[in-house]
């Protein structure tokens, strides 16, 4: 079959590889329909390896680069192991792409996303979404309703990242929130905040078409840091007090600093972005006002099921998220190069398929 494999930063190749086969009684084989290019994939393309194992085999998959990329995907079940009961051939599904060991304290506590050996399908090896087929453990395969199209279903994974970040930060309905960045995860966070009852959503985004994307996703106001004092505006918009909670979705030092200053004493800053280099912080800015800075990674528990329901019901519209659809053969030139080039801010989510029927639809 055809697949896109990461060899090193700047080196992704579309090539023929063996079709995966079920090798465990609890495995599910999926024919892939659509897979989105994620910000994590871009980080690996520009500055990897970050999650991808290179010198030492991944402790769960046993693989090293080259690995098949892609973890935001939807597809159809074509085969299941003899002990699989939650899905069957013909079911329409998405996959929660967590590689975990099941045995560490985090896994035992039901916090799979904090597994000490955490990996991601499409980064850690043993398959991925930029291919014709993949196999994965049945417990992470989720059925989707017929009312949710395959292309929109490929948004479940990134929106679940935003959804989980609200949980990580202790968000409650009625809060005033700030989101830095209107890329995919920023937009997902905005839509989740609106769906779950935020009082006000303020977005920090430099002037580009992404400001319009933010407004379309429900932002009440968009602040351009090149045109205003972001911290002063956040406080003005919150009666001089500051926001209750903020979400850093850019990986930029300036945005981190603005959000930390923009939340009130006792407020929470959630870091969802993956950083390519270390950040710096004056810990007194956290300690003295008792602010909380928390990390958020991936998703766990019922996050996927909740997002599937919110998407299918229209409570999370996610209109305009899909800005481009391309063939697998064109993934580098039309995908990665577009998302890292001068026109990158025009894009939100580029979906990839090797299925002619999908591409011609």
Coordinates of N, CA and C in Angstrom, one line a residue, residues 20-166:
X20 N -0.7 -3.4 6.6 CA -0.7 -3.9 7.9 C -1.7 -5.1 8.1
X21 N -1.4 -6.0 8.9 CA -2.3 -7.1 9.2 C -2.6 -7.2 10.7
X22 N -3.8 -7.7 11.0 CA -4.1 -7.8 12.4 C -3.2 -8.9 13.1
X23 N -2.5 -8.5 14.1 CA -1.6 -9.4 14.8 C -1.9 -9.6 16.3
X24 N -3.1 -9.2 16.7 CA -3.6 -9.4 18.0 C -5.1 -9.7 18.0
X25 N -5.5 -10.4 19.0 CA -7.0 -10.8 19.1 C -7.9 -9.6 19.3
X26 N -7.3 -8.5 19.8 CA -8.0 -7.3 20.1 C -7.8 -6.2 19.1
X27 N -7.2 -6.5 17.9 CA -6.9 -5.4 16.9 C -8.1 -5.2 16.0
X28 N -8.1 -4.0 15.4 CA -9.1 -3.6 14.4 C -8.3 -3.0 13.2
X29 N -8.7 -3.5 12.0 CA -8.1 -2.9 10.8 C -9.1 -1.9 10.1
X30 N -8.5 -0.8 9.8 CA -9.4 0.3 9.3 C -8.9 0.7 7.9
X31 N -9.8 0.8 7.0 CA -9.6 1.4 5.7 C -9.7 2.9 5.8
X32 N -8.7 3.7 5.6 CA -8.7 5.1 5.9 C -9.4 5.9 4.8
X33 N -10.1 6.9 5.3 CA -10.8 7.8 4.4 C -10.1 9.2 4.3
X34 N -10.1 9.9 5.5 CA -9.4 11.2 5.5 C -8.5 11.2 6.8
X35 N -7.4 12.0 6.6 CA -6.5 12.2 7.7 C -6.0 13.7 7.6
X36 N -6.1 14.4 8.8 CA -5.7 15.8 8.8 C -4.2 15.9 9.1
X37 N -3.6 16.9 8.6 CA -2.2 17.3 8.9 C -2.2 18.1 10.2
X38 N -1.6 17.6 11.2 CA -1.6 18.2 12.6 C -0.4 19.1 12.8
X39 N -0.6 20.1 13.8 CA 0.5 20.9 14.1 C 1.7 20.1 14.6
X40 N 1.4 19.0 15.3 CA 2.5 18.1 15.8 C 3.3 17.5 14.6
X41 N 2.6 17.2 13.5 CA 3.2 16.7 12.3 C 4.1 17.8 11.7
X42 N 3.7 19.1 11.8 CA 4.5 20.2 11.3 C 5.7 20.4 12.1
X43 N 5.6 20.3 13.4 CA 6.7 20.4 14.3 C 7.8 19.3 14.0
X44 N 7.3 18.1 13.7 CA 8.3 17.1 13.3 C 8.9 17.4 12.0
X45 N 8.2 17.9 11.1 CA 8.7 18.3 9.7 C 9.7 19.4 9.8
X46 N 9.5 20.3 10.7 CA 10.3 21.5 10.8 C 11.5 21.3 11.7
X47 N 11.3 20.6 12.8 CA 12.3 20.6 13.9 C 12.4 19.3 14.6
X48 N 11.8 18.2 14.0 CA 11.8 16.9 14.7 C 13.2 16.3 14.7
X49 N 13.4 15.2 15.5 CA 12.3 14.5 16.2 C 11.9 15.1 17.5
X50 N 10.6 15.1 17.7 CA 10.1 15.5 19.0 C 9.4 14.3 19.7
X51 N 8.4 13.7 19.0 CA 7.7 12.5 19.5 C 8.3 11.3 18.8
X52 N 8.8 11.4 17.6 CA 9.2 10.3 16.8 C 10.5 9.6 17.4
X53 N 10.4 8.3 17.6 CA 11.7 7.6 18.1 C 12.7 7.5 16.9
X54 N 13.9 7.8 17.2 CA 14.9 7.8 16.2 C 16.1 6.8 16.5
X55 N 16.7 7.0 17.6 CA 17.9 6.2 18.0 C 17.5 5.0 18.9
X56 N 16.4 5.2 19.7 CA 16.0 4.1 20.6 C 14.6 3.7 20.2
X57 N 14.3 2.4 20.0 CA 13.0 2.0 19.7 C 11.9 2.5 20.7
X58 N 10.7 2.8 20.2 CA 9.7 3.2 21.1 C 9.4 2.1 22.1
X59 N 9.2 2.3 23.4 CA 9.0 1.2 24.3 C 7.7 0.4 24.1
X60 N 6.7 1.0 23.4 CA 5.5 0.3 23.2 C 5.5 -0.3 21.8
X61 N 5.8 0.5 20.7 CA 5.7 -0.1 19.4 C 6.9 -0.8 19.0
X62 N 8.1 -0.5 19.6 CA 9.3 -1.1 19.2 C 9.9 -0.6 17.9
X63 N 9.3 0.5 17.4 CA 9.8 1.0 16.1 C 10.7 2.2 16.3
X64 N 11.4 2.5 15.2 CA 12.2 3.7 15.1 C 11.9 4.3 13.7
X65 N 12.3 5.5 13.4 CA 12.1 6.1 12.1 C 12.8 5.3 11.1
X66 N 12.2 5.2 9.8 CA 11.1 6.0 9.4 C 9.7 5.4 9.9
X67 N 8.8 6.3 10.1 CA 7.5 6.0 10.6 C 6.4 6.6 9.7
X68 N 5.3 5.9 9.6 CA 4.1 6.5 8.9 C 3.5 7.6 9.8
X69 N 3.3 8.7 9.2 CA 2.7 9.9 9.9 C 1.1 9.8 9.8
X70 N 0.5 10.7 10.6 CA -0.9 10.8 10.6 C -1.7 10.2 11.7
X71 N -2.4 11.1 12.5 CA -3.1 10.6 13.7 C -4.5 11.2 13.8
X72 N -4.9 12.0 12.8 CA -6.3 12.7 12.9 C -7.1 12.0 11.8
X73 N -7.6 10.8 12.0 CA -8.2 10.1 10.8 C -9.5 9.5 11.1
X74 N -10.2 9.3 10.0 CA -11.5 8.6 10.0 C -11.4 7.4 9.0
X75 N -12.3 6.5 9.1 CA -12.3 5.4 8.2 C -13.4 4.3 8.5
X76 N -13.3 3.2 7.8 CA -14.2 2.1 7.8 C -13.5 0.9 8.3
X77 N -14.1 0.2 9.3 CA -13.6 -1.1 9.8 C -13.7 -2.1 8.7
X78 N -12.6 -2.8 8.4 CA -12.7 -3.9 7.4 C -12.4 -5.3 7.9
X79 N -11.8 -5.3 9.1 CA -11.5 -6.6 9.8 C -11.3 -6.4 11.3
X80 N -11.7 -7.4 12.1 CA -11.5 -7.3 13.5 C -10.9 -8.6 14.0
X81 N -10.2 -8.5 15.1 CA -9.7 -9.7 15.8 C -10.8 -10.5 16.4
X82 N -10.6 -11.8 16.8 CA -11.6 -12.6 17.3 C -12.2 -12.2 18.6
X83 N -11.6 -11.4 19.4 CA -12.1 -11.0 20.7 C -12.7 -9.5 20.7
X84 N -12.8 -8.9 19.5 CA -13.3 -7.6 19.4 C -14.8 -7.6 19.3
X85 N -15.4 -6.8 20.2 CA -16.9 -6.8 20.3 C -17.5 -5.4 20.1
X86 N -16.7 -4.4 20.2 CA -17.2 -3.0 20.2 C -17.4 -2.5 18.8
X87 N -16.8 -3.0 17.8 CA -17.0 -2.6 16.4 C -16.9 -3.9 15.5
X88 N -17.4 -3.7 14.3 CA -17.5 -4.8 13.4 C -17.2 -4.3 12.0
X89 N -16.9 -5.2 11.0 CA -16.6 -4.7 9.6 C -17.8 -3.9 9.1
X90 N -17.5 -2.8 8.5 CA -18.5 -1.9 7.9 C -18.8 -0.7 8.8
X91 N -18.4 -0.8 10.1 CA -18.7 0.4 11.0 C -17.8 1.6 10.5
X92 N -18.4 2.7 10.6 CA -17.7 4.0 10.4 C -17.1 4.4 11.7
X93 N -15.8 4.8 11.7 CA -15.1 5.0 13.0 C -14.0 6.1 12.9
X94 N -13.7 6.6 14.1 CA -12.4 7.4 14.3 C -11.6 6.6 15.3
X95 N -10.3 6.9 15.3 CA -9.4 6.2 16.3 C -8.8 7.3 17.2
X96 N -8.8 7.0 18.5 CA -8.1 7.7 19.5 C -6.7 7.2 19.5
X97 N -5.7 7.9 19.0 CA -4.4 7.3 18.6 C -3.4 7.3 19.7
X98 N -3.8 6.7 20.9 CA -2.9 6.6 22.0 C -2.2 5.3 22.1
X99 N -0.9 5.3 22.1 CA -0.1 4.1 22.4 C 0.3 4.2 23.9
X100 N -0.2 3.3 24.7 CA 0.1 3.3 26.1 C 0.4 1.9 26.6
X101 N 1.0 1.8 27.8 CA 1.5 0.5 28.3 C 0.5 -0.3 29.2
X102 N -0.6 0.4 29.6 CA -1.7 -0.2 30.4 C -1.3 -0.5 31.8
X103 N 0.0 -0.4 32.2 CA 0.4 -0.9 33.5 C 0.9 0.2 34.4
X104 N 1.3 1.4 33.9 CA 1.8 2.4 34.8 C 0.7 3.0 35.6
X105 N 1.1 3.7 36.7 CA 0.1 4.3 37.6 C -0.9 5.2 36.9
X106 N -0.5 6.0 35.9 CA -1.4 6.8 35.2 C -2.5 6.0 34.4
X107 N -2.0 5.0 33.7 CA -3.0 4.1 33.0 C -3.9 3.4 33.9
X108 N -3.4 3.0 35.1 CA -4.2 2.3 36.0 C -5.3 3.2 36.6
X109 N -5.0 4.5 36.6 CA -5.9 5.5 37.1 C -6.9 6.0 36.1
X110 N -6.8 5.5 34.8 CA -7.6 5.9 33.8 C -7.2 7.2 33.1
X111 N -5.9 7.6 33.3 CA -5.4 8.8 32.6 C -4.4 8.4 31.6
X112 N -4.9 7.7 30.6 CA -4.0 7.1 29.5 C -3.1 8.1 28.9
X113 N -3.6 9.4 28.8 CA -2.8 10.4 28.1 C -1.5 10.8 28.9
X114 N -1.4 10.3 30.1 CA -0.3 10.6 31.0 C 0.6 9.4 31.2
X115 N 0.4 8.4 30.4 CA 1.2 7.1 30.4 C 2.7 7.5 30.4
X116 N 3.5 6.8 31.2 CA 4.9 7.1 31.3 C 5.6 6.8 30.0
X117 N 5.0 5.9 29.2 CA 5.6 5.5 27.9 C 4.8 6.0 26.8
X118 N 4.0 7.1 27.0 CA 3.0 7.5 26.0 C 3.6 7.7 24.6
X119 N 2.9 7.2 23.6 CA 3.2 7.4 22.2 C 1.9 7.7 21.5
X120 N 2.1 8.1 20.2 CA 0.9 8.4 19.4 C 1.0 7.6 18.1
X121 N -0.1 6.9 17.8 CA -0.2 6.3 16.5 C 0.0 7.3 15.4
X122 N 0.9 7.1 14.5 CA 1.1 8.1 13.5 C 2.4 9.0 13.8
X123 N 3.0 8.7 15.0 CA 4.2 9.3 15.4 C 5.2 8.3 16.0
X124 N 4.7 7.3 16.7 CA 5.5 6.4 17.4 C 5.8 5.1 16.6
X125 N 5.2 4.9 15.5 CA 5.5 3.7 14.7 C 4.3 2.8 14.6
X126 N 4.4 1.7 13.9 CA 3.4 0.7 13.7 C 2.1 1.2 13.0
X127 N 2.3 2.1 12.1 CA 1.2 2.6 11.3 C 0.8 4.0 11.5
X128 N -0.1 4.5 10.7 CA -0.5 5.9 10.8 C -1.6 6.2 9.8
X129 N -2.1 7.4 9.8 CA -3.3 7.8 9.0 C -3.0 8.2 7.6
X130 N -1.8 8.5 7.3 CA -1.4 8.9 5.9 C -1.1 7.6 5.1
X131 N -2.1 6.8 4.9 CA -1.9 5.5 4.3 C -3.2 5.0 3.8
X132 N -3.2 3.8 3.2 CA -4.5 3.1 2.8 C -5.2 2.4 3.9
X133 N -4.4 1.8 4.8 CA -4.9 1.0 5.9 C -4.1 1.2 7.2
X134 N -4.7 1.0 8.3 CA -3.9 0.9 9.6 C -4.6 0.0 10.5
X135 N -3.9 -0.5 11.5 CA -4.5 -1.3 12.5 C -4.3 -0.7 13.9
X136 N -5.2 -0.9 14.8 CA -5.1 -0.4 16.1 C -5.9 -1.1 17.1
X137 N -5.6 -0.9 18.4 CA -6.3 -1.6 19.5 C -7.8 -1.2 19.5
X138 N -8.7 -2.2 19.8 CA -10.1 -2.0 19.7 C -10.6 -1.0 20.7
X139 N -10.0 -0.9 21.9 CA -10.6 0.0 22.9 C -10.5 1.5 22.5
X140 N -9.6 1.8 21.5 CA -9.5 3.2 21.1 C -10.2 3.5 19.8
X141 N -11.0 2.6 19.3 CA -11.8 2.7 18.1 C -13.2 3.1 18.4
X142 N -13.6 4.3 17.9 CA -15.0 4.8 18.3 C -15.9 4.9 17.1
X143 N -17.0 4.4 17.2 CA -18.0 4.5 16.1 C -18.5 5.9 16.0
X144 N -18.8 6.3 14.8 CA -19.4 7.6 14.5 C -20.8 7.4 13.9
X145 N -21.7 8.3 14.1 CA -23.0 8.2 13.5 C -23.0 8.5 12.0
X146 N -24.0 8.0 11.3 CA -24.1 8.2 9.9 C -24.3 9.7 9.5
X147 N -24.7 10.5 10.5 CA -24.9 11.9 10.2 C -23.6 12.7 10.2
X148 N -22.5 12.0 10.7 CA -21.2 12.7 10.7 C -20.4 12.2 9.6
X149 N -20.1 13.1 8.6 CA -19.4 12.7 7.4 C -17.9 12.3 7.8
X150 N -17.3 11.5 6.9 CA -15.9 11.1 7.1 C -14.9 12.3 7.2
X151 N -15.2 13.3 6.4 CA -14.2 14.4 6.5 C -14.4 15.2 7.8
X152 N -15.6 15.5 8.2 CA -15.8 16.1 9.5 C -15.4 15.3 10.7
X153 N -15.5 14.0 10.5 CA -15.1 13.0 11.6 C -13.6 13.1 11.8
X154 N -12.8 13.5 10.8 CA -11.4 13.6 10.9 C -11.0 14.8 11.8
X155 N -12.0 15.6 12.2 CA -11.8 16.7 13.1 C -12.0 16.3 14.5
X156 N -12.5 15.1 14.8 CA -12.7 14.7 16.2 C -11.4 14.8 17.0
X157 N -10.3 14.3 16.5 CA -9.1 14.2 17.2 C -8.6 15.6 17.6
X158 N -8.4 16.6 16.7 CA -8.0 17.9 17.1 C -9.0 18.6 18.0
X159 N -10.3 18.5 17.8 CA -11.2 19.2 18.6 C -11.2 18.6 20.0
X160 N -10.9 17.3 20.1 CA -10.8 16.6 21.4 C -9.6 17.2 22.2
X161 N -8.6 17.6 21.5 CA -7.4 18.3 22.2 C -7.9 19.6 22.9
X162 N -8.7 20.3 22.1 CA -9.2 21.6 22.7 C -10.2 21.3 23.9
X163 N -11.0 20.3 23.7 CA -12.0 19.9 24.7 C -11.3 19.5 26.0
X164 N -10.3 18.6 25.8 CA -9.6 18.2 27.0 C -8.9 19.3 27.8
X165 N -8.4 20.3 27.0 CA -7.7 21.4 27.7 C -8.7 22.2 28.6
X166 N -9.9 22.2 28.3 CA -10.9 22.9 29.2 C -11.0 22.1 30.5

